[in-house]
Every structure is written in structure tokens, then in C-alpha cells.
Tab-separated table of C-alpha atoms (C1' of nucleotides) in Angstrom:
chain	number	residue	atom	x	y	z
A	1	UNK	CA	45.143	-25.287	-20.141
A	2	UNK	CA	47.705	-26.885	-22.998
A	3	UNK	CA	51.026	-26.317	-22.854
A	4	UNK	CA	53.446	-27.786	-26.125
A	5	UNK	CA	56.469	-27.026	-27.031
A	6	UNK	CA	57.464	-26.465	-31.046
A	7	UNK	CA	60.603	-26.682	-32.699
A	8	UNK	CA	61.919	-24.086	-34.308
A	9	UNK	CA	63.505	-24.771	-38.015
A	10	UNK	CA	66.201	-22.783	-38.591
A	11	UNK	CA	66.579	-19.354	-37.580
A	12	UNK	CA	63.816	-17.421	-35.961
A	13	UNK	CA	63.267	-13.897	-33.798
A	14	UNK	CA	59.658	-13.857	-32.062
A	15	UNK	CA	60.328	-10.471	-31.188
A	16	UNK	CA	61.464	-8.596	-34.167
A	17	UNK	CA	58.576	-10.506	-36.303
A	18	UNK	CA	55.748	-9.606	-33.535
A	19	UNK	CA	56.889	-5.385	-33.270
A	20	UNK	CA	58.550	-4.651	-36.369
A	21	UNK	CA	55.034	-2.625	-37.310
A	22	UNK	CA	53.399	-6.265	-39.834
A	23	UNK	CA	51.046	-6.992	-37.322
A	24	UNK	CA	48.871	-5.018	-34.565
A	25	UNK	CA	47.129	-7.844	-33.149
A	26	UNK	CA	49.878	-9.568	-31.189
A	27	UNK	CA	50.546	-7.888	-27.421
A	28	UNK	CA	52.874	-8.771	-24.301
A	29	UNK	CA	51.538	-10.362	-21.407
A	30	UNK	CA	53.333	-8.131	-19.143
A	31	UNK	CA	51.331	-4.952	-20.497
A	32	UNK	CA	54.327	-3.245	-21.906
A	33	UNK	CA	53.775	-1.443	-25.361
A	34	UNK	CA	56.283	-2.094	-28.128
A	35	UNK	CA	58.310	0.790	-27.444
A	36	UNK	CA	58.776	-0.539	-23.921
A	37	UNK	CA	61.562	-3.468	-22.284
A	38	UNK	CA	60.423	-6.665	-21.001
A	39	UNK	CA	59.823	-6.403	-17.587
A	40	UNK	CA	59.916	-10.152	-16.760
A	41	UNK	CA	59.188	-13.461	-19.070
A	42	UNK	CA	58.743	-12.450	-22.845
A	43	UNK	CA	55.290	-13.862	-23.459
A	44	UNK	CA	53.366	-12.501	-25.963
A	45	UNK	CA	49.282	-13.178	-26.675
A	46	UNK	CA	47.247	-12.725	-29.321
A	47	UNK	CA	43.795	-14.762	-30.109
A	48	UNK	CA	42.927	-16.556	-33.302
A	49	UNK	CA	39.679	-18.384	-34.690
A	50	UNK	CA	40.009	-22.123	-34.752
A	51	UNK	CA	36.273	-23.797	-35.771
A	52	UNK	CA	34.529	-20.294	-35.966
A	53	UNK	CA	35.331	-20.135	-31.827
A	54	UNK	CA	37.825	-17.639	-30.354
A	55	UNK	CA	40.619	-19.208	-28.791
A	56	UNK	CA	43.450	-16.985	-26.226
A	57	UNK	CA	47.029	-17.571	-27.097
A	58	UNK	CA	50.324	-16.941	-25.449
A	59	UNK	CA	53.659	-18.304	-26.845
A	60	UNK	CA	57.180	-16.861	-26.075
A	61	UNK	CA	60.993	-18.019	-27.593
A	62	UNK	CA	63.355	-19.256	-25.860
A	63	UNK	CA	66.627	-20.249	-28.065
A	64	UNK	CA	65.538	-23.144	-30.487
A	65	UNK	CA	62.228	-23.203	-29.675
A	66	UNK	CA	58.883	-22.128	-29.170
A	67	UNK	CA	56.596	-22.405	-26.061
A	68	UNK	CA	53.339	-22.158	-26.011
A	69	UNK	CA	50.356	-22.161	-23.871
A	70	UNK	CA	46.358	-22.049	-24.678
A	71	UNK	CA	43.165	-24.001	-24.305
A	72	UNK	CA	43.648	-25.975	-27.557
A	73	UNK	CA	46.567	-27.207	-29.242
A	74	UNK	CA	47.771	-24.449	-31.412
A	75	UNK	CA	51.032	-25.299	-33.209
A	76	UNK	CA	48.855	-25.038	-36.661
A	77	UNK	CA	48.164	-21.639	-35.528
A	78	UNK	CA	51.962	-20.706	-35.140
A	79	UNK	CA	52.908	-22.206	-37.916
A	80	UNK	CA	50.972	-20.133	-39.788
A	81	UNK	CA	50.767	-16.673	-38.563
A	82	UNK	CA	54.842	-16.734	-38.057
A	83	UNK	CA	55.042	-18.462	-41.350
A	84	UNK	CA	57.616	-20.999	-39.495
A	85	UNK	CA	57.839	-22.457	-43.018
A	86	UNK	CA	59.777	-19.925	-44.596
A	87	UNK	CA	62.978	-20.992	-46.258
A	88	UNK	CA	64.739	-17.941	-44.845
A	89	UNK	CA	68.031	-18.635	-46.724
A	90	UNK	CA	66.626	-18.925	-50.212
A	91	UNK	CA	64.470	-15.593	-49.389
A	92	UNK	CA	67.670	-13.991	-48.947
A	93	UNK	CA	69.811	-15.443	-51.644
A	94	UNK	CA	67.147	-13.621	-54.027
A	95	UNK	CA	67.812	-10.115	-52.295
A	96	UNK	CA	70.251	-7.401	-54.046
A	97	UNK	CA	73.701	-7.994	-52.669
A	98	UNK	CA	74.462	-4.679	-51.436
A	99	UNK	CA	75.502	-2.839	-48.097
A	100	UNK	CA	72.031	-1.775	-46.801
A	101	UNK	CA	70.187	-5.094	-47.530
A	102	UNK	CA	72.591	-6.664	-45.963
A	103	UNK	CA	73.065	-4.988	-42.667
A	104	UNK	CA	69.204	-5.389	-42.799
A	105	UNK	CA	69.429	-9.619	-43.079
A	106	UNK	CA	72.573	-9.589	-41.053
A	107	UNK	CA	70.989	-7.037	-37.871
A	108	UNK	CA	67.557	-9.144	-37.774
A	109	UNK	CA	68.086	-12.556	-39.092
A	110	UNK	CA	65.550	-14.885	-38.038
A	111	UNK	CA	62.590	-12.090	-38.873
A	112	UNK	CA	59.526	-13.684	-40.428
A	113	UNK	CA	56.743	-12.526	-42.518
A	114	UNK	CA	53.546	-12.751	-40.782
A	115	UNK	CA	50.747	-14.392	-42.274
A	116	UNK	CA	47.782	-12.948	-40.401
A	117	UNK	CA	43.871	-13.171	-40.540
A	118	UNK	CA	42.710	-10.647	-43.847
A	119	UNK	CA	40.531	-8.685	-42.057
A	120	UNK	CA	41.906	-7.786	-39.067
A	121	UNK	CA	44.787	-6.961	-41.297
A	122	UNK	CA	42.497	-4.578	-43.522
A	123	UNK	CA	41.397	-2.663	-40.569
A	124	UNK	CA	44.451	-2.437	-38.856
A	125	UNK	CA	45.996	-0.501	-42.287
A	126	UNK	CA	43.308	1.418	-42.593
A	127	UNK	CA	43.932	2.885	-39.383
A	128	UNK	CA	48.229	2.625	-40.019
A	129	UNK	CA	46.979	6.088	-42.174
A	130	UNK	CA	49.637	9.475	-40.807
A	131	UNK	CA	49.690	7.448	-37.938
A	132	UNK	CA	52.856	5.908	-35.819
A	133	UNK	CA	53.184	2.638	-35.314
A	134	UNK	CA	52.811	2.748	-31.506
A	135	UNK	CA	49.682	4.352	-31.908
A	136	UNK	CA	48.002	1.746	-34.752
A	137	UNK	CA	48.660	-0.851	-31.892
A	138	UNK	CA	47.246	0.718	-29.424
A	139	UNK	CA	43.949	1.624	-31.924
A	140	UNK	CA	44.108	-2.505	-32.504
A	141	UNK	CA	44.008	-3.111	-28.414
A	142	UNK	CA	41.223	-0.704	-28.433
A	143	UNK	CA	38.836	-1.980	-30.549
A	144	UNK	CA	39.498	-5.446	-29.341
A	145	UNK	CA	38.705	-4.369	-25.936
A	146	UNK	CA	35.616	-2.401	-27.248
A	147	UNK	CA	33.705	-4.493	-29.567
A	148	UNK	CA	36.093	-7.824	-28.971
A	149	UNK	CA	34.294	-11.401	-27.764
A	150	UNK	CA	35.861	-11.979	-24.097
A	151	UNK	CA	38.373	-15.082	-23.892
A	152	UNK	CA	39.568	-16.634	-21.184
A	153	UNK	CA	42.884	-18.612	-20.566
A	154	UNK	CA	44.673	-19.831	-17.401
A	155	UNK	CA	42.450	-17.313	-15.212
A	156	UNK	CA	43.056	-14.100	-17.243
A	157	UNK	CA	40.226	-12.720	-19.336
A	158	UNK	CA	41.322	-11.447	-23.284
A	159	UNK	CA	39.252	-10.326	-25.503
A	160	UNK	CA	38.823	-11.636	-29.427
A	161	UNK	CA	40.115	-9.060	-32.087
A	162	UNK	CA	36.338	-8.138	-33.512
A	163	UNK	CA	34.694	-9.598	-36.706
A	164	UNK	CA	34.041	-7.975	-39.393
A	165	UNK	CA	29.596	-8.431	-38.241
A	166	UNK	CA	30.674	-7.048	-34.322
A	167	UNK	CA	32.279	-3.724	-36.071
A	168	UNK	CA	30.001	-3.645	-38.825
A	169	UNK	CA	27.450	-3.422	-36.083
A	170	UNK	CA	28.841	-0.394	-34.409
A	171	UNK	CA	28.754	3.555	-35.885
A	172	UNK	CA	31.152	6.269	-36.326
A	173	UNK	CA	30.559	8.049	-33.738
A	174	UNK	CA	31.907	5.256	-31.352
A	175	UNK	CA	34.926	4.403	-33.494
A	176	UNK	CA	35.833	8.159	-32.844
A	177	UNK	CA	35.844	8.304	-29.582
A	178	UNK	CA	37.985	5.311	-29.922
A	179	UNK	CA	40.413	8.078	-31.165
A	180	UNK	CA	40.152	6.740	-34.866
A	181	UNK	CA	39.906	10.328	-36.158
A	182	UNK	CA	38.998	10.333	-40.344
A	183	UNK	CA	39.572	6.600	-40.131
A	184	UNK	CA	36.528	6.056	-38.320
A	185	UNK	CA	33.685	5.920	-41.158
A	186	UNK	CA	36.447	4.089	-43.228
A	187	UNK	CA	36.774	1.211	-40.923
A	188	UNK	CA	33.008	0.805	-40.472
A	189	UNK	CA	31.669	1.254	-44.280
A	190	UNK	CA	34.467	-1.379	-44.793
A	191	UNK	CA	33.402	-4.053	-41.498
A	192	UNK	CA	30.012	-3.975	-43.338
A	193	UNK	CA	31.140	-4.549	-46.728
A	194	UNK	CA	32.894	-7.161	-45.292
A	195	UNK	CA	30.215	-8.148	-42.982
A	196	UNK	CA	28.085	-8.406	-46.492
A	197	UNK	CA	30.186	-11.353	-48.331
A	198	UNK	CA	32.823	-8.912	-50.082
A	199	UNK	CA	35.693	-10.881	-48.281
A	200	UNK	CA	39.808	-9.709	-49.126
A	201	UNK	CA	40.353	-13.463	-49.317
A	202	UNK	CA	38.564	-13.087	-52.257
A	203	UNK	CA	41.746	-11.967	-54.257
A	204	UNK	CA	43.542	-14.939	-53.283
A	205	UNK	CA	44.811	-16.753	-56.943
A	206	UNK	CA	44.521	-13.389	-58.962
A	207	UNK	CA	47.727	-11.935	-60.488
A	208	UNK	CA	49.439	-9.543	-58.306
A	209	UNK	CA	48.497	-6.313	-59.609
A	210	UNK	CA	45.286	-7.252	-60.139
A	211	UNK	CA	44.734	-8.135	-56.425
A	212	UNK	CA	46.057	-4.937	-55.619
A	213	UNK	CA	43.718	-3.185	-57.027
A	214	UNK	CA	40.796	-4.955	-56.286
A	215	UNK	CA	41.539	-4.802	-52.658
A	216	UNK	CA	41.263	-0.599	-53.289
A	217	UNK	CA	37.360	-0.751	-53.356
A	218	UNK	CA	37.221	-0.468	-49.486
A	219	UNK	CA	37.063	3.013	-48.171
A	220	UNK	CA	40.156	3.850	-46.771
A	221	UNK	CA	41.965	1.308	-48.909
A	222	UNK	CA	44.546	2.710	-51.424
A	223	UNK	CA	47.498	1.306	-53.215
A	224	UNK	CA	50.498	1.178	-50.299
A	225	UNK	CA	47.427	-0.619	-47.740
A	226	UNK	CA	46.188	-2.802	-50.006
A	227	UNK	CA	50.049	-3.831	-50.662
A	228	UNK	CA	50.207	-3.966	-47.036
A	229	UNK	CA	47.208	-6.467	-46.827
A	230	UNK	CA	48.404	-8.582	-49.686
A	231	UNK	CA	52.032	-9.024	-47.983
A	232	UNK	CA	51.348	-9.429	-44.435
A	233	UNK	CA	47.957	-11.618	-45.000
A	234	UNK	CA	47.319	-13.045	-48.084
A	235	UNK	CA	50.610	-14.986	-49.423
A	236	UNK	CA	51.696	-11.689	-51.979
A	237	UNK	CA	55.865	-11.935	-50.914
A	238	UNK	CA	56.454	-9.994	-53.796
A	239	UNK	CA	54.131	-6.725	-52.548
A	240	UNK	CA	56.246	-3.684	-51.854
A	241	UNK	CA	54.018	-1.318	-49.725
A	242	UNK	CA	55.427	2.303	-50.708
A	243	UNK	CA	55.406	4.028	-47.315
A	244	UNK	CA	56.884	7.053	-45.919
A	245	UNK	CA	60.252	4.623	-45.294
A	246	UNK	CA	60.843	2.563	-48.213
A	247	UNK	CA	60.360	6.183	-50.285
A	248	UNK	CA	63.168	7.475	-48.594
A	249	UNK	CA	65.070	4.787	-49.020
A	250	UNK	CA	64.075	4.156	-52.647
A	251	UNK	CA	65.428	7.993	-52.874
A	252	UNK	CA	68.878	7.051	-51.224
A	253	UNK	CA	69.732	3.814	-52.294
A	254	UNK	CA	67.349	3.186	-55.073
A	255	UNK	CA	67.326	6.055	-56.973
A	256	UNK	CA	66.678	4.239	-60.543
A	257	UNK	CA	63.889	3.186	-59.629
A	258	UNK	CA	62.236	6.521	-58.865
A	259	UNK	CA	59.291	7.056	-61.500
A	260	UNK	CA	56.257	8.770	-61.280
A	261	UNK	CA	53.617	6.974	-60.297
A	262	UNK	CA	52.631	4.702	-57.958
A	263	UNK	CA	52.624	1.290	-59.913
A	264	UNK	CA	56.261	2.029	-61.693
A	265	UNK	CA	57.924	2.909	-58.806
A	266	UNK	CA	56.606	0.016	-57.125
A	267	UNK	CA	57.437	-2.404	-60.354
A	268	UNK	CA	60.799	-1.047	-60.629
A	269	UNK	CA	61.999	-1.705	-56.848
A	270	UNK	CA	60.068	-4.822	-56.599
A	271	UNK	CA	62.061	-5.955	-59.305
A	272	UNK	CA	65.357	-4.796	-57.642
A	273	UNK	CA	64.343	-6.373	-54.167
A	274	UNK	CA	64.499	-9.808	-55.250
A	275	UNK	CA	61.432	-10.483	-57.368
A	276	UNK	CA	58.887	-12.807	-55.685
A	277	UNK	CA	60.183	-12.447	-52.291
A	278	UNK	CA	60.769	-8.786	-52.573
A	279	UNK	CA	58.171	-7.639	-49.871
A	280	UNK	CA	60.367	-9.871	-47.368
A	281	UNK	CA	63.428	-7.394	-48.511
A	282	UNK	CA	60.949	-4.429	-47.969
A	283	UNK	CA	59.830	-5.899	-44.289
A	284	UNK	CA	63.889	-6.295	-43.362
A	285	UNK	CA	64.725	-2.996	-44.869
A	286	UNK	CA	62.294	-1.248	-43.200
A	287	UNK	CA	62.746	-2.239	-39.771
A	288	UNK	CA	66.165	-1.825	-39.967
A	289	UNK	CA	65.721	1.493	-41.288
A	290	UNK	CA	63.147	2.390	-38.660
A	291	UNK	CA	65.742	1.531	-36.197
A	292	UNK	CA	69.124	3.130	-37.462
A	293	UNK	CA	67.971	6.953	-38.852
A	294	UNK	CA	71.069	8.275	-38.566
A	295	UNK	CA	72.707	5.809	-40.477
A	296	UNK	CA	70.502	6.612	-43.319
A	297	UNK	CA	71.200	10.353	-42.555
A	298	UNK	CA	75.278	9.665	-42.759
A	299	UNK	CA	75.629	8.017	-45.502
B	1	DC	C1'	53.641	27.484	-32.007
B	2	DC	C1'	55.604	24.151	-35.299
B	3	DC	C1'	56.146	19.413	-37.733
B	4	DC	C1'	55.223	14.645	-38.523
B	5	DA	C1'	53.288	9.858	-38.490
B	6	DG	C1'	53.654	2.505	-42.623
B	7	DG	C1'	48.056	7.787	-46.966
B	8	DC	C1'	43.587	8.344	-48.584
B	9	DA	C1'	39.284	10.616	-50.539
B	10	DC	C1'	37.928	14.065	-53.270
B	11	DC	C1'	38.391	17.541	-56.435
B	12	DT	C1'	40.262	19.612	-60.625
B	13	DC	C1'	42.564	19.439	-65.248
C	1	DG	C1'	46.456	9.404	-65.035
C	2	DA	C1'	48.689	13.358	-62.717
C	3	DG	C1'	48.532	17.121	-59.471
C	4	DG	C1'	46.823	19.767	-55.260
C	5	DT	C1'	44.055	19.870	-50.421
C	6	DG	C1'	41.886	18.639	-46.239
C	7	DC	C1'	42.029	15.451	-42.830
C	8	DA	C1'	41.895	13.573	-36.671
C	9	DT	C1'	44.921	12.770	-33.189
C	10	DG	C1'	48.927	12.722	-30.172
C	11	DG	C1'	53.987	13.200	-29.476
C	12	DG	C1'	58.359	15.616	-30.042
DNA sequence: CCCCAGGCACCTC
DNA sequence: GAGGTGCATGGG
């Protein structure tokens, strides 16, 4: 087993990027959920695909900087998927100046952006559906333990978050019992479209609203998931997915920028949230929000 | 019993 | 394009 440590640029928060509802495919070591503590050393794991091979993962934070252990060197891996890049001061200079966005920066500064894999990103928001976000990760665990390749690392056995052929392969009747519900057939008509060359990566270079909704042919795919898939996977910082949350606030704060339909509401506060990094506003905001109800209720 | 959860497909008009 | 309905499942 490898063991580096990384450098962290700037400011960072492993924990508020990993459970603030972006990605389902990260878990802790110690076998808490997300709603949970920490009962001992803050490790989380995930797996990735280096060279078409599955590779096991853990990394936790400590201060400045990042440890990490696995059977390859994975720093390119982190670097990516917690977009360690991110010019974190810039993305927030281009955010409204205004009370809530602010207590948003100011409560969980150091939050990244994820950039996940695209497909286990498009399955994981088809199943986000009327569905809590405790409950999408533990429908991500699931299927990984289901369908998943087994991974090994330092003695413990993970398992790979499927491809799109492994749950293409399967049938709806099995995703159900996996307590899927309606998402069931929409997650496997979508693995084999998938499965069959029609990859979301696909969209990458097309202009913003066009990716949007090209990324609505998959069953189970509308406008706020594809936005979801095009922020949180595939580079779109400007994407402002228009859930149950950011409506509400939208209705409080925003109110201007309440239209009709889906694609003016979502122009008007993408404008308002900073422009091109306006789905890192959105991400902020809506942990935050998540977090603090009443606040949103007093004001 | 109720209501709700990071909405969507399908049907009308 | 806009407007209504049904939808699986579990937690409060």
C-alpha cells in the first residue's frame, strides 16, 4: 500500500465538499452515514478508474494538508475529483455581495466543487428524485455493493461503484428490491444507453444550454438533473440545478428572478449568482441553507 | 393518519 | 410551451 501526502493550496474543507449532497460515491471508513459524527480518524474512501482498472481510495484532512492512502499513487485523482485547483477567492469575488451569500462563503469556506466521474453522477441524480439526501447515498452504497467489482486495499475488501455495462446488465426487478422505487427502469434503460456508446461526456464543449438539454434524453433525466450532472461532473460552474432549496430561496431572497419556466428562472438567477461560477454560489447557498432552516424561516 | 424528500414521465390543451 | 397527475420508499 502507498501512502503520500498532498498539499493543500489555499483553503480547503474535505468534509463539507464530500457530504454537502454533490457527490454519493464518497463514504467514511468508520461506517458512519453522513448524518452521523466521526467516531475516530476522519478517513473517507471512495474508488476511481485509473487505466480502465478499479483502484480503492482513502484520504482524510488534517489542517494544510491532505493524506492519502491506496495501491497506486493517486494525487491526480484528488486533484481532480476535489477540484484542488479552484481559485476559491476569485469564485467568490464574482458572487452577489449580499447577507445570505455571504454567511454561505463565510460558514463553509474552503468547500469545493466536485468534479466526479459522468456516469456515476447520472445515476446517482436519477435516483436524488423526492428523495433525501441520506437516502441517495445509501441507494449509491447499494448498488456498489450489488453489482460493484470487489477492491481490495490494506486488507479491507471495497467494492467499485458499477459501470455503466455491470448495471446495464442487470433488470428492474433487482434495482427494486434495491429500494429504487420508479427510479428503477430509469437507471437501467439509461446504464444501457450508456452501455451502447451514448456517453454524457459527450456534451463536453457544447454551449451550456445546449448541453443541458441534450443530457435530458436519458429516462429519468430532466432539466434540474441534467444541471446537476453538468455542475458536479462535467466542468458547467455556471449550472444552477433548480431544486426544492434554491426555489425557496430564489422565492426569499431572489424574488426578481422568479419567472415561469424552467430555463428563465434558471437564466435570471444564474445571472445574479455570479455568472460563470454561479453553480459554485448555488452549491454554498444550498448547504448552508440545508443547514440553518430557521434562519431562512426568521428572516 | 398525514406530509415531504436535490423531480420526472406522461398526458392534455 | 404551460399546466395537472401519478409515482416508490422511508422518516418525521
Amino acid at each position: 500500500m502507498e501512502r503520500g501526502y498532498l498539499d493543500l493550496d489555499g483553503p480547503f474543507d474535505l468534509q463539507a465538499t464530500l457530504e454537502s449532497g454533490q457527490s454519493y460515491l464518497w463514504w467514511r471508513a468508520d461506517g458512519n452515514d453522513f448524518d452521523g459524527t466521526f467516531g475516530d480518524d476522519g478517513w473517507y474512501v471512495t474508488t476511481a478508474r485509473m487505466d480502465e482498472t478499479p483502484v480503492a481510495l482513502r484520504v482524510r484532512q488534517q489542517n494544510e494538508v491532505l493524506e492519502w492512502e491506496s495501491t497506486r499513487d493517486v494525487t491526480p485523482v484528488l486533484r481532480r475529483r476535489l477540484r484542488l485547483d479552484d481559485d476559491l477567492v476569485t469564485i467568490r469575488e464574482a458572487a452577489p455581495d449580499d447577507d445570505v451569500v455571504e454567511r454561505a462563503f463565510e460558514t463553509y469556506w474552503g468547500m469545493r466543487l466536485v468534479r466526479e466521474p459522468a456516469f456515476p453522477t447520472l445515476v446517482s441524480f436519477i435516483c436524488s428524485t423526492q428523495m433525501r439526501v441520506a437516502r441517495i447515498h445509501g441507494m449509491q452504497q447499494a448498488l456498489r455493493e450489488q453489482f460493484g467489482t470487489p477492491v481490495s486495499l490494506g486488507g479491507e475488501e471495497y467494492r467499485a461503484y458499477p459501470t455503466a455495462a455491470q448495471l446495464a446488465a442487470t433488470d428492474e426487478s433487482a434495482l427494486r428490491q434495491l429500494s429504487l422505487g420508479y427510479r428503477a427502469p430509469y437507471v437501467q434503460e439509461t446504464a444501457s444507453m450508456v452501455a451502447s456508446e451514448q456517453r454524457p461526456e459527450a456534451v463536453r464543449g457544447d454551449a451550456y444550454e445546449d448541453a443541458r438539454e441534450s443530457l435530458t434524453k436519458y429516462v429519468g433525466v430532466g432539466q434540474k438533473v441534467a444541471d446537476c450532472i453538468l455542475l458536479f461532473a462535467l466542468d458547467y460552474l455556471e449550472a444552477v440545478p433548480l431544486d426544492t432549496w434554491i426555489r425557496k430561496t430564489i422565492s426569499e431572497y431572489y424574488p426578481d428572478c422568479e419567472h415561469g419556466s424552467y430555463r428563465q428562472t434558471s437564466q435570471a438567477i444564474r445571472d445574479r449568482l455570479g455568472g460563470e461560477y454561479a453553480g459554485y454560489t448555488q452549491t454554498y447557498l444550498f448547504h448552508y441553507l440545508r443547514h440553518q432552516e430557521p434562519a431562512l424561516a426568521a428572516d
